[in-house]
């Protein structure tokens, strides 16, 4: 049942896990068989002490010799296989086995080959984690990226091998793309094992995304001071242990690192440059992290004014929705001050499952707009397909069932289609914000003379939905643009 709605690689991974367990069971049976052989050898030695041993004893002795030799060779093969696994990285083994298809090992292979793919590790870290793979905290690993520490300990009982493989993969990724990442295993980061920074954290903006972020920062033990334009939204977080800041300037001046998450470029600028704004609280050494989704020009301007006052700046827009924010499973795209990115490590682990450092200021804004451009265009296509099914007499539910069994299957697809089928457009990601991101992505394309016709077409549909008063509904309400 695990494999029903999953892709081919996931199915291959589950097959590999099952094969590994079958082989492990076979090894136990072999051990009991060897014990029986030992008992037979003891009995045969008793037989040799008796008279009338003759030819029968010689045959038995020859037979025992063969069994012993075979068992010895079998052990040697298993031992050498284990040695090879310990000394070779998963990448090297994959290259040596390249003539075969990935997935289940061949049936005639005698050694126990532990699957090393990232997909299998994901399976083992999930439902299978309690079976065998437990963290080994007492064994420090040398030459490892410290930001992977809590993540990797949840994945395997032999962290040294896993550290080397993932650190090597990270270095390759950094050389090719110029980006690095900090990952957390889940919203509780290995059963709440995050060590919160001792720095005082400020947070400005408690909207759909900001509320979930602050909640997770508090759960993981961070000291947080909050501010929101509508002060009533702060009350819940004060009850959870947060402190209240009267103005953005006050929050920045009393905290070491201040995060902000607001709706658009205008709001981001007003927050920094307006009366009692962030800039008034910036002093040398103060840190400001803007998590809003804005254009590269806006974030570059904000970075310049913050740095001009001696402050440190990092942009860190987030990919996700309200549910992922609440669950601490956002994807964070960061750029700017690399040292500040490192200082935010425990905060990013509390609020997200992965964070990427993308280099100089502006890169994260561009990447975020591209990600949301793809997402917004996909949502418009889903709505278009469902309405076309309806007007041609096809079942919308059947269309969803078919899509969920194909290559497009995803949580996003299922959730948004369910919203449409149930007529429930409670906002998880505001329609007005995805339209804003599409507009900014199109402008980004225009700036470099790159065509974005698909995004432009989707943008027109969202504009139509906004004209139908759907701005404050979920992005899936774009469906209504097709039926009115």
PDB file of N, CA and C in Angstrom, residues 221-310:
ATOM      1  N   UNK A 221      12.511  27.036  21.714  1.00  0.00           N
ATOM      2  CA  UNK A 221      13.250  27.640  22.807  1.00  0.00           C
ATOM      3  C   UNK A 221      13.923  28.967  22.522  1.00  0.00           C
ATOM      4  N   UNK A 222      13.602  29.608  21.398  1.00  0.00           N
ATOM      5  CA  UNK A 222      14.210  30.905  21.101  1.00  0.00           C
ATOM      6  C   UNK A 222      13.527  32.021  21.893  1.00  0.00           C
ATOM      7  N   UNK A 223      14.294  33.042  22.198  1.00  0.00           N
ATOM      8  CA  UNK A 223      13.758  34.241  22.851  1.00  0.00           C
ATOM      9  C   UNK A 223      13.307  35.210  21.757  1.00  0.00           C
ATOM     10  N   UNK A 224      11.994  35.459  21.674  1.00  0.00           N
ATOM     11  CA  UNK A 224      11.437  36.198  20.535  1.00  0.00           C
ATOM     12  C   UNK A 224      10.643  37.423  21.006  1.00  0.00           C
ATOM     13  N   UNK A 225      10.892  38.547  20.355  1.00  0.00           N
ATOM     14  CA  UNK A 225      10.098  39.757  20.536  1.00  0.00           C
ATOM     15  C   UNK A 225       9.327  40.007  19.244  1.00  0.00           C
ATOM     16  N   UNK A 226       8.015  40.232  19.345  1.00  0.00           N
ATOM     17  CA  UNK A 226       7.182  40.336  18.143  1.00  0.00           C
ATOM     18  C   UNK A 226       6.570  41.726  18.008  1.00  0.00           C
ATOM     19  N   UNK A 227       6.289  42.095  16.763  1.00  0.00           N
ATOM     20  CA  UNK A 227       5.543  43.308  16.437  1.00  0.00           C
ATOM     21  C   UNK A 227       4.686  43.028  15.216  1.00  0.00           C
ATOM     22  N   UNK A 228       3.490  43.587  15.207  1.00  0.00           N
ATOM     23  CA  UNK A 228       2.613  43.491  14.041  1.00  0.00           C
ATOM     24  C   UNK A 228       1.833  44.780  13.911  1.00  0.00           C
ATOM     25  N   UNK A 229       1.553  45.154  12.685  1.00  0.00           N
ATOM     26  CA  UNK A 229       0.809  46.400  12.436  1.00  0.00           C
ATOM     27  C   UNK A 229      -0.526  46.373  13.161  1.00  0.00           C
ATOM     28  N   UNK A 230      -1.208  45.196  13.141  1.00  0.00           N
ATOM     29  CA  UNK A 230      -2.424  45.008  13.936  1.00  0.00           C
ATOM     30  C   UNK A 230      -2.012  44.344  15.242  1.00  0.00           C
ATOM     31  N   UNK A 231      -1.928  45.123  16.304  1.00  0.00           N
ATOM     32  CA  UNK A 231      -1.321  44.663  17.561  1.00  0.00           C
ATOM     33  C   UNK A 231      -2.036  43.458  18.167  1.00  0.00           C
ATOM     34  N   UNK A 232      -3.344  43.294  17.911  1.00  0.00           N
ATOM     35  CA  UNK A 232      -4.104  42.196  18.513  1.00  0.00           C
ATOM     36  C   UNK A 232      -3.528  40.827  18.127  1.00  0.00           C
ATOM     37  N   UNK A 233      -2.902  40.741  16.955  1.00  0.00           N
ATOM     38  CA  UNK A 233      -2.350  39.463  16.507  1.00  0.00           C
ATOM     39  C   UNK A 233      -1.180  39.009  17.380  1.00  0.00           C
ATOM     40  N   UNK A 234      -0.611  39.932  18.147  1.00  0.00           N
ATOM     41  CA  UNK A 234       0.527  39.583  19.005  1.00  0.00           C
ATOM     42  C   UNK A 234       0.092  38.860  20.275  1.00  0.00           C
ATOM     43  N   UNK A 235      -1.179  39.020  20.665  1.00  0.00           N
ATOM     44  CA  UNK A 235      -1.633  38.521  21.968  1.00  0.00           C
ATOM     45  C   UNK A 235      -1.377  37.025  22.152  1.00  0.00           C
ATOM     46  N   UNK A 236      -1.698  36.230  21.142  1.00  0.00           N
ATOM     47  CA  UNK A 236      -1.519  34.782  21.246  1.00  0.00           C
ATOM     48  C   UNK A 236      -0.059  34.424  21.504  1.00  0.00           C
ATOM     49  N   UNK A 237       0.846  35.131  20.861  1.00  0.00           N
ATOM     50  CA  UNK A 237       2.270  34.812  20.991  1.00  0.00           C
ATOM     51  C   UNK A 237       2.840  35.313  22.318  1.00  0.00           C
ATOM     52  N   UNK A 238       2.244  36.381  22.849  1.00  0.00           N
ATOM     53  CA  UNK A 238       2.635  36.848  24.185  1.00  0.00           C
ATOM     54  C   UNK A 238       2.293  35.758  25.202  1.00  0.00           C
ATOM     55  N   UNK A 239       1.121  35.130  25.034  1.00  0.00           N
ATOM     56  CA  UNK A 239       0.716  34.044  25.921  1.00  0.00           C
ATOM     57  C   UNK A 239       1.662  32.841  25.811  1.00  0.00           C
ATOM     58  N   UNK A 240       2.267  32.653  24.638  1.00  0.00           N
ATOM     59  CA  UNK A 240       3.187  31.528  24.432  1.00  0.00           C
ATOM     60  C   UNK A 240       4.604  31.856  24.904  1.00  0.00           C
ATOM     61  N   UNK A 241       4.817  33.088  25.356  1.00  0.00           N
ATOM     62  CA  UNK A 241       6.130  33.423  25.895  1.00  0.00           C
ATOM     63  C   UNK A 241       6.899  34.490  25.140  1.00  0.00           C
ATOM     64  N   UNK A 242       6.322  35.024  24.063  1.00  0.00           N
ATOM     65  CA  UNK A 242       7.007  36.076  23.311  1.00  0.00           C
ATOM     66  C   UNK A 242       6.900  37.409  24.045  1.00  0.00           C
ATOM     67  N   UNK A 243       7.806  38.326  23.704  1.00  0.00           N
ATOM     68  CA  UNK A 243       7.757  39.681  24.248  1.00  0.00           C
ATOM     69  C   UNK A 243       7.147  40.614  23.204  1.00  0.00           C
ATOM     70  N   UNK A 244       6.589  41.705  23.643  1.00  0.00           N
ATOM     71  CA  UNK A 244       5.928  42.627  22.719  1.00  0.00           C
ATOM     72  C   UNK A 244       6.820  43.833  22.457  1.00  0.00           C
ATOM     73  N   UNK A 245       6.999  44.147  21.168  1.00  0.00           N
ATOM     74  CA  UNK A 245       7.697  45.363  20.785  1.00  0.00           C
ATOM     75  C   UNK A 245       6.695  46.401  20.320  1.00  0.00           C
ATOM     76  N   UNK A 246       6.880  47.650  20.751  1.00  0.00           N
ATOM     77  CA  UNK A 246       5.899  48.687  20.406  1.00  0.00           C
ATOM     78  C   UNK A 246       6.059  49.214  18.985  1.00  0.00           C
ATOM     79  N   UNK A 247       7.295  49.217  18.483  1.00  0.00           N
ATOM     80  CA  UNK A 247       7.561  49.678  17.103  1.00  0.00           C
ATOM     81  C   UNK A 247       8.650  48.797  16.485  1.00  0.00           C
ATOM     82  N   UNK A 248       8.743  48.783  15.143  1.00  0.00           N
ATOM     83  CA  UNK A 248       9.842  48.046  14.503  1.00  0.00           C
ATOM     84  C   UNK A 248      11.204  48.527  14.985  1.00  0.00           C
ATOM     85  N   UNK A 249      11.372  49.828  15.174  1.00  0.00           N
ATOM     86  CA  UNK A 249      12.653  50.369  15.631  1.00  0.00           C
ATOM     87  C   UNK A 249      13.018  49.830  17.012  1.00  0.00           C
ATOM     88  N   UNK A 250      12.035  49.726  17.898  1.00  0.00           N
ATOM     89  CA  UNK A 250      12.285  49.201  19.242  1.00  0.00           C
ATOM     90  C   UNK A 250      12.698  47.740  19.197  1.00  0.00           C
ATOM     91  N   UNK A 251      12.027  46.958  18.357  1.00  0.00           N
ATOM     92  CA  UNK A 251      12.365  45.529  18.237  1.00  0.00           C
ATOM     93  C   UNK A 251      13.805  45.368  17.759  1.00  0.00           C
ATOM     94  N   UNK A 252      14.167  46.106  16.711  1.00  0.00           N
ATOM     95  CA  UNK A 252      15.516  45.997  16.154  1.00  0.00           C
ATOM     96  C   UNK A 252      16.569  46.426  17.166  1.00  0.00           C
ATOM     97  N   UNK A 253      16.303  47.482  17.910  1.00  0.00           N
ATOM     98  CA  UNK A 253      17.298  48.008  18.854  1.00  0.00           C
ATOM     99  C   UNK A 253      17.508  47.100  20.057  1.00  0.00           C
ATOM    100  N   UNK A 254      16.482  46.318  20.414  1.00  0.00           N
ATOM    101  CA  UNK A 254      16.591  45.443  21.588  1.00  0.00           C
ATOM    102  C   UNK A 254      16.965  44.008  21.231  1.00  0.00           C
ATOM    103  N   UNK A 255      16.961  43.661  19.951  1.00  0.00           N
ATOM    104  CA  UNK A 255      17.257  42.279  19.537  1.00  0.00           C
ATOM    105  C   UNK A 255      18.559  42.215  18.742  1.00  0.00           C
ATOM    106  N   UNK A 256      19.153  41.023  18.704  1.00  0.00           N
ATOM    107  CA  UNK A 256      20.387  40.828  17.941  1.00  0.00           C
ATOM    108  C   UNK A 256      20.086  40.589  16.460  1.00  0.00           C
ATOM    109  N   UNK A 257      19.079  39.737  16.193  1.00  0.00           N
ATOM    110  CA  UNK A 257      18.675  39.420  14.819  1.00  0.00           C
ATOM    111  C   UNK A 257      17.178  39.664  14.703  1.00  0.00           C
ATOM    112  N   UNK A 258      16.770  40.475  13.749  1.00  0.00           N
ATOM    113  CA  UNK A 258      15.340  40.747  13.537  1.00  0.00           C
ATOM    114  C   UNK A 258      14.919  40.230  12.167  1.00  0.00           C
ATOM    115  N   UNK A 259      13.889  39.395  12.168  1.00  0.00           N
ATOM    116  CA  UNK A 259      13.299  38.873  10.932  1.00  0.00           C
ATOM    117  C   UNK A 259      12.054  39.693  10.597  1.00  0.00           C
ATOM    118  N   UNK A 260      11.748  39.779   9.303  1.00  0.00           N
ATOM    119  CA  UNK A 260      10.523  40.455   8.871  1.00  0.00           C
ATOM    120  C   UNK A 260       9.898  39.663   7.736  1.00  0.00           C
ATOM    121  N   UNK A 261       8.564  39.572   7.757  1.00  0.00           N
ATOM    122  CA  UNK A 261       7.856  38.867   6.679  1.00  0.00           C
ATOM    123  C   UNK A 261       6.571  39.638   6.400  1.00  0.00           C
ATOM    124  N   UNK A 262       6.583  40.429   5.331  1.00  0.00           N
ATOM    125  CA  UNK A 262       5.420  41.239   4.967  1.00  0.00           C
ATOM    126  C   UNK A 262       5.005  40.940   3.525  1.00  0.00           C
ATOM    127  N   UNK A 263       3.969  41.630   3.062  1.00  0.00           N
ATOM    128  CA  UNK A 263       3.240  41.183   1.877  1.00  0.00           C
ATOM    129  C   UNK A 263       3.864  41.507   0.526  1.00  0.00           C
ATOM    130  N   UNK A 264       4.480  42.679   0.373  1.00  0.00           N
ATOM    131  CA  UNK A 264       4.910  43.093  -0.962  1.00  0.00           C
ATOM    132  C   UNK A 264       6.041  44.124  -0.870  1.00  0.00           C
ATOM    133  N   UNK A 265       6.594  44.567  -2.011  1.00  0.00           N
ATOM    134  CA  UNK A 265       7.700  45.523  -1.977  1.00  0.00           C
ATOM    135  C   UNK A 265       7.383  46.812  -1.221  1.00  0.00           C
ATOM    136  N   UNK A 266       6.180  47.358  -1.394  1.00  0.00           N
ATOM    137  CA  UNK A 266       5.824  48.603  -0.703  1.00  0.00           C
ATOM    138  C   UNK A 266       5.843  48.412   0.816  1.00  0.00           C
ATOM    139  N   UNK A 267       5.238  47.319   1.276  1.00  0.00           N
ATOM    140  CA  UNK A 267       5.205  47.053   2.715  1.00  0.00           C
ATOM    141  C   UNK A 267       6.608  46.842   3.263  1.00  0.00           C
ATOM    142  N   UNK A 268       7.469  46.184   2.484  1.00  0.00           N
ATOM    143  CA  UNK A 268       8.850  45.930   2.916  1.00  0.00           C
ATOM    144  C   UNK A 268       9.619  47.241   3.066  1.00  0.00           C
ATOM    145  N   UNK A 269       9.432  48.162   2.118  1.00  0.00           N
ATOM    146  CA  UNK A 269      10.121  49.458   2.191  1.00  0.00           C
ATOM    147  C   UNK A 269       9.578  50.313   3.334  1.00  0.00           C
ATOM    148  N   UNK A 270       8.259  50.332   3.489  1.00  0.00           N
ATOM    149  CA  UNK A 270       7.657  51.128   4.565  1.00  0.00           C
ATOM    150  C   UNK A 270       8.125  50.648   5.933  1.00  0.00           C
ATOM    151  N   UNK A 271       8.274  49.354   6.072  1.00  0.00           N
ATOM    152  CA  UNK A 271       8.695  48.779   7.347  1.00  0.00           C
ATOM    153  C   UNK A 271      10.105  49.241   7.724  1.00  0.00           C
ATOM    154  N   UNK A 272      10.961  49.373   6.734  1.00  0.00           N
ATOM    155  CA  UNK A 272      12.352  49.763   6.986  1.00  0.00           C
ATOM    156  C   UNK A 272      12.507  51.277   7.024  1.00  0.00           C
ATOM    157  N   UNK A 273      11.892  51.973   6.067  1.00  0.00           N
ATOM    158  CA  UNK A 273      12.157  53.408   5.887  1.00  0.00           C
ATOM    159  C   UNK A 273      11.119  54.320   6.514  1.00  0.00           C
ATOM    160  N   UNK A 274       9.995  53.770   6.960  1.00  0.00           N
ATOM    161  CA  UNK A 274       8.913  54.588   7.493  1.00  0.00           C
ATOM    162  C   UNK A 274       9.173  55.080   8.908  1.00  0.00           C
ATOM    163  N   UNK A 275       8.210  55.831   9.459  1.00  0.00           N
ATOM    164  CA  UNK A 275       8.332  56.349  10.827  1.00  0.00           C
ATOM    165  C   UNK A 275       8.505  55.213  11.839  1.00  0.00           C
ATOM    166  N   UNK A 276       9.445  55.386  12.762  1.00  0.00           N
ATOM    167  CA  UNK A 276       9.756  54.347  13.768  1.00  0.00           C
ATOM    168  C   UNK A 276      10.065  53.019  13.108  1.00  0.00           C
ATOM    169  N   UNK A 277      10.658  53.099  11.904  1.00  0.00           N
ATOM    170  CA  UNK A 277      10.950  51.892  11.137  1.00  0.00           C
ATOM    171  C   UNK A 277      12.241  51.212  11.553  1.00  0.00           C
ATOM    172  N   UNK A 278      12.529  50.134  10.868  1.00  0.00           N
ATOM    173  CA  UNK A 278      13.690  49.300  11.164  1.00  0.00           C
ATOM    174  C   UNK A 278      14.982  50.118  11.151  1.00  0.00           C
ATOM    175  N   UNK A 279      15.116  51.005  10.171  1.00  0.00           N
ATOM    176  CA  UNK A 279      16.371  51.745   9.986  1.00  0.00           C
ATOM    177  C   UNK A 279      16.726  52.581  11.219  1.00  0.00           C
ATOM    178  N   UNK A 280      15.709  53.051  11.914  1.00  0.00           N
ATOM    179  CA  UNK A 280      15.962  53.880  13.102  1.00  0.00           C
ATOM    180  C   UNK A 280      16.539  53.068  14.262  1.00  0.00           C
ATOM    181  N   UNK A 281      16.351  51.776  14.231  1.00  0.00           N
ATOM    182  CA  UNK A 281      16.880  50.936  15.298  1.00  0.00           C
ATOM    183  C   UNK A 281      18.200  50.274  14.949  1.00  0.00           C
ATOM    184  N   UNK A 282      18.660  50.430  13.698  1.00  0.00           N
ATOM    185  CA  UNK A 282      19.904  49.789  13.253  1.00  0.00           C
ATOM    186  C   UNK A 282      21.118  50.523  13.817  1.00  0.00           C
ATOM    187  N   UNK A 283      21.989  49.740  14.441  1.00  0.00           N
ATOM    188  CA  UNK A 283      23.282  50.230  14.900  1.00  0.00           C
ATOM    189  C   UNK A 283      24.338  49.222  14.449  1.00  0.00           C
ATOM    190  N   UNK A 284      25.606  49.563  14.494  1.00  0.00           N
ATOM    191  CA  UNK A 284      26.638  48.604  14.072  1.00  0.00           C
ATOM    192  C   UNK A 284      26.478  47.256  14.769  1.00  0.00           C
ATOM    193  N   UNK A 285      26.462  46.195  13.974  1.00  0.00           N
ATOM    194  CA  UNK A 285      26.340  44.837  14.508  1.00  0.00           C
ATOM    195  C   UNK A 285      24.921  44.306  14.534  1.00  0.00           C
ATOM    196  N   UNK A 286      23.918  45.172  14.414  1.00  0.00           N
ATOM    197  CA  UNK A 286      22.530  44.705  14.392  1.00  0.00           C
ATOM    198  C   UNK A 286      22.249  43.988  13.074  1.00  0.00           C
ATOM    199  N   UNK A 287      21.433  42.952  13.146  1.00  0.00           N
ATOM    200  CA  UNK A 287      21.184  42.089  11.972  1.00  0.00           C
ATOM    201  C   UNK A 287      19.723  42.150  11.554  1.00  0.00           C
ATOM    202  N   UNK A 288      19.493  42.221  10.241  1.00  0.00           N
ATOM    203  CA  UNK A 288      18.130  42.279   9.707  1.00  0.00           C
ATOM    204  C   UNK A 288      17.979  41.239   8.597  1.00  0.00           C
ATOM    205  N   UNK A 289      16.937  40.401   8.743  1.00  0.00           N
ATOM    206  CA  UNK A 289      16.671  39.330   7.780  1.00  0.00           C
ATOM    207  C   UNK A 289      15.278  39.541   7.193  1.00  0.00           C
ATOM    208  N   UNK A 290      15.194  39.859   5.903  1.00  0.00           N
ATOM    209  CA  UNK A 290      13.907  40.103   5.251  1.00  0.00           C
ATOM    210  C   UNK A 290      13.439  38.822   4.575  1.00  0.00           C
ATOM    211  N   UNK A 291      12.312  38.277   5.036  1.00  0.00           N
ATOM    212  CA  UNK A 291      11.773  37.022   4.509  1.00  0.00           C
ATOM    213  C   UNK A 291      10.618  37.262   3.539  1.00  0.00           C
ATOM    214  N   UNK A 292      10.381  38.509   3.177  1.00  0.00           N
ATOM    215  CA  UNK A 292       9.284  38.829   2.257  1.00  0.00           C
ATOM    216  C   UNK A 292       9.649  38.421   0.827  1.00  0.00           C
ATOM    217  N   UNK A 293       8.630  38.106   0.030  1.00  0.00           N
ATOM    218  CA  UNK A 293       8.852  37.821  -1.383  1.00  0.00           C
ATOM    219  C   UNK A 293       8.698  39.120  -2.163  1.00  0.00           C
ATOM    220  N   UNK A 294       9.841  39.674  -2.568  1.00  0.00           N
ATOM    221  CA  UNK A 294       9.852  40.957  -3.278  1.00  0.00           C
ATOM    222  C   UNK A 294      10.790  40.837  -4.477  1.00  0.00           C
ATOM    223  N   UNK A 295      10.916  41.918  -5.239  1.00  0.00           N
ATOM    224  CA  UNK A 295      11.807  41.912  -6.398  1.00  0.00           C
ATOM    225  C   UNK A 295      13.238  42.205  -5.966  1.00  0.00           C
ATOM    226  N   UNK A 296      14.190  41.873  -6.835  1.00  0.00           N
ATOM    227  CA  UNK A 296      15.608  42.026  -6.518  1.00  0.00           C
ATOM    228  C   UNK A 296      15.991  43.487  -6.284  1.00  0.00           C
ATOM    229  N   UNK A 297      15.391  44.420  -7.023  1.00  0.00           N
ATOM    230  CA  UNK A 297      15.718  45.837  -6.848  1.00  0.00           C
ATOM    231  C   UNK A 297      15.341  46.328  -5.450  1.00  0.00           C
ATOM    232  N   UNK A 298      14.173  45.901  -4.974  1.00  0.00           N
ATOM    233  CA  UNK A 298      13.724  46.314  -3.641  1.00  0.00           C
ATOM    234  C   UNK A 298      14.657  45.794  -2.561  1.00  0.00           C
ATOM    235  N   UNK A 299      14.989  44.522  -2.637  1.00  0.00           N
ATOM    236  CA  UNK A 299      15.820  43.921  -1.590  1.00  0.00           C
ATOM    237  C   UNK A 299      17.244  44.491  -1.634  1.00  0.00           C
ATOM    238  N   UNK A 300      17.728  44.832  -2.810  1.00  0.00           N
ATOM    239  CA  UNK A 300      19.061  45.437  -2.927  1.00  0.00           C
ATOM    240  C   UNK A 300      19.076  46.821  -2.289  1.00  0.00           C
ATOM    241  N   UNK A 301      18.011  47.586  -2.507  1.00  0.00           N
ATOM    242  CA  UNK A 301      17.906  48.911  -1.900  1.00  0.00           C
ATOM    243  C   UNK A 301      17.886  48.813  -0.375  1.00  0.00           C
ATOM    244  N   UNK A 302      17.107  47.857   0.150  1.00  0.00           N
ATOM    245  CA  UNK A 302      17.036  47.686   1.605  1.00  0.00           C
ATOM    246  C   UNK A 302      18.378  47.264   2.176  1.00  0.00           C
ATOM    247  N   UNK A 303      19.069  46.387   1.471  1.00  0.00           N
ATOM    248  CA  UNK A 303      20.384  45.929   1.935  1.00  0.00           C
ATOM    249  C   UNK A 303      21.356  47.106   2.036  1.00  0.00           C
ATOM    250  N   UNK A 304      21.320  47.968   1.054  1.00  0.00           N
ATOM    251  CA  UNK A 304      22.246  49.101   1.031  1.00  0.00           C
ATOM    252  C   UNK A 304      22.025  50.044   2.209  1.00  0.00           C
ATOM    253  N   UNK A 305      20.766  50.353   2.543  1.00  0.00           N
ATOM    254  CA  UNK A 305      20.519  51.294   3.636  1.00  0.00           C
ATOM    255  C   UNK A 305      20.840  50.663   4.989  1.00  0.00           C
ATOM    256  N   UNK A 306      20.597  49.363   5.128  1.00  0.00           N
ATOM    257  CA  UNK A 306      20.917  48.680   6.392  1.00  0.00           C
ATOM    258  C   UNK A 306      22.429  48.655   6.603  1.00  0.00           C
ATOM    259  N   UNK A 307      23.168  48.270   5.570  1.00  0.00           N
ATOM    260  CA  UNK A 307      24.627  48.158   5.666  1.00  0.00           C
ATOM    261  C   UNK A 307      25.254  49.542   5.869  1.00  0.00           C
ATOM    262  N   UNK A 308      24.644  50.582   5.284  1.00  0.00           N
ATOM    263  CA  UNK A 308      25.189  51.941   5.417  1.00  0.00           C
ATOM    264  C   UNK A 308      25.175  52.425   6.864  1.00  0.00           C
ATOM    265  N   UNK A 309      24.299  51.821   7.684  1.00  0.00           N
ATOM    266  CA  UNK A 309      24.225  52.176   9.105  1.00  0.00           C
ATOM    267  C   UNK A 309      25.065  51.232   9.976  1.00  0.00           C
ATOM    268  N   UNK A 310      25.842  50.357   9.336  1.00  0.00           N
ATOM    269  CA  UNK A 310      26.661  49.415  10.096  1.00  0.00           C
ATOM    270  C   UNK A 310      25.976  48.100  10.406  1.00  0.00           C
TER     271      UNK A 310
END
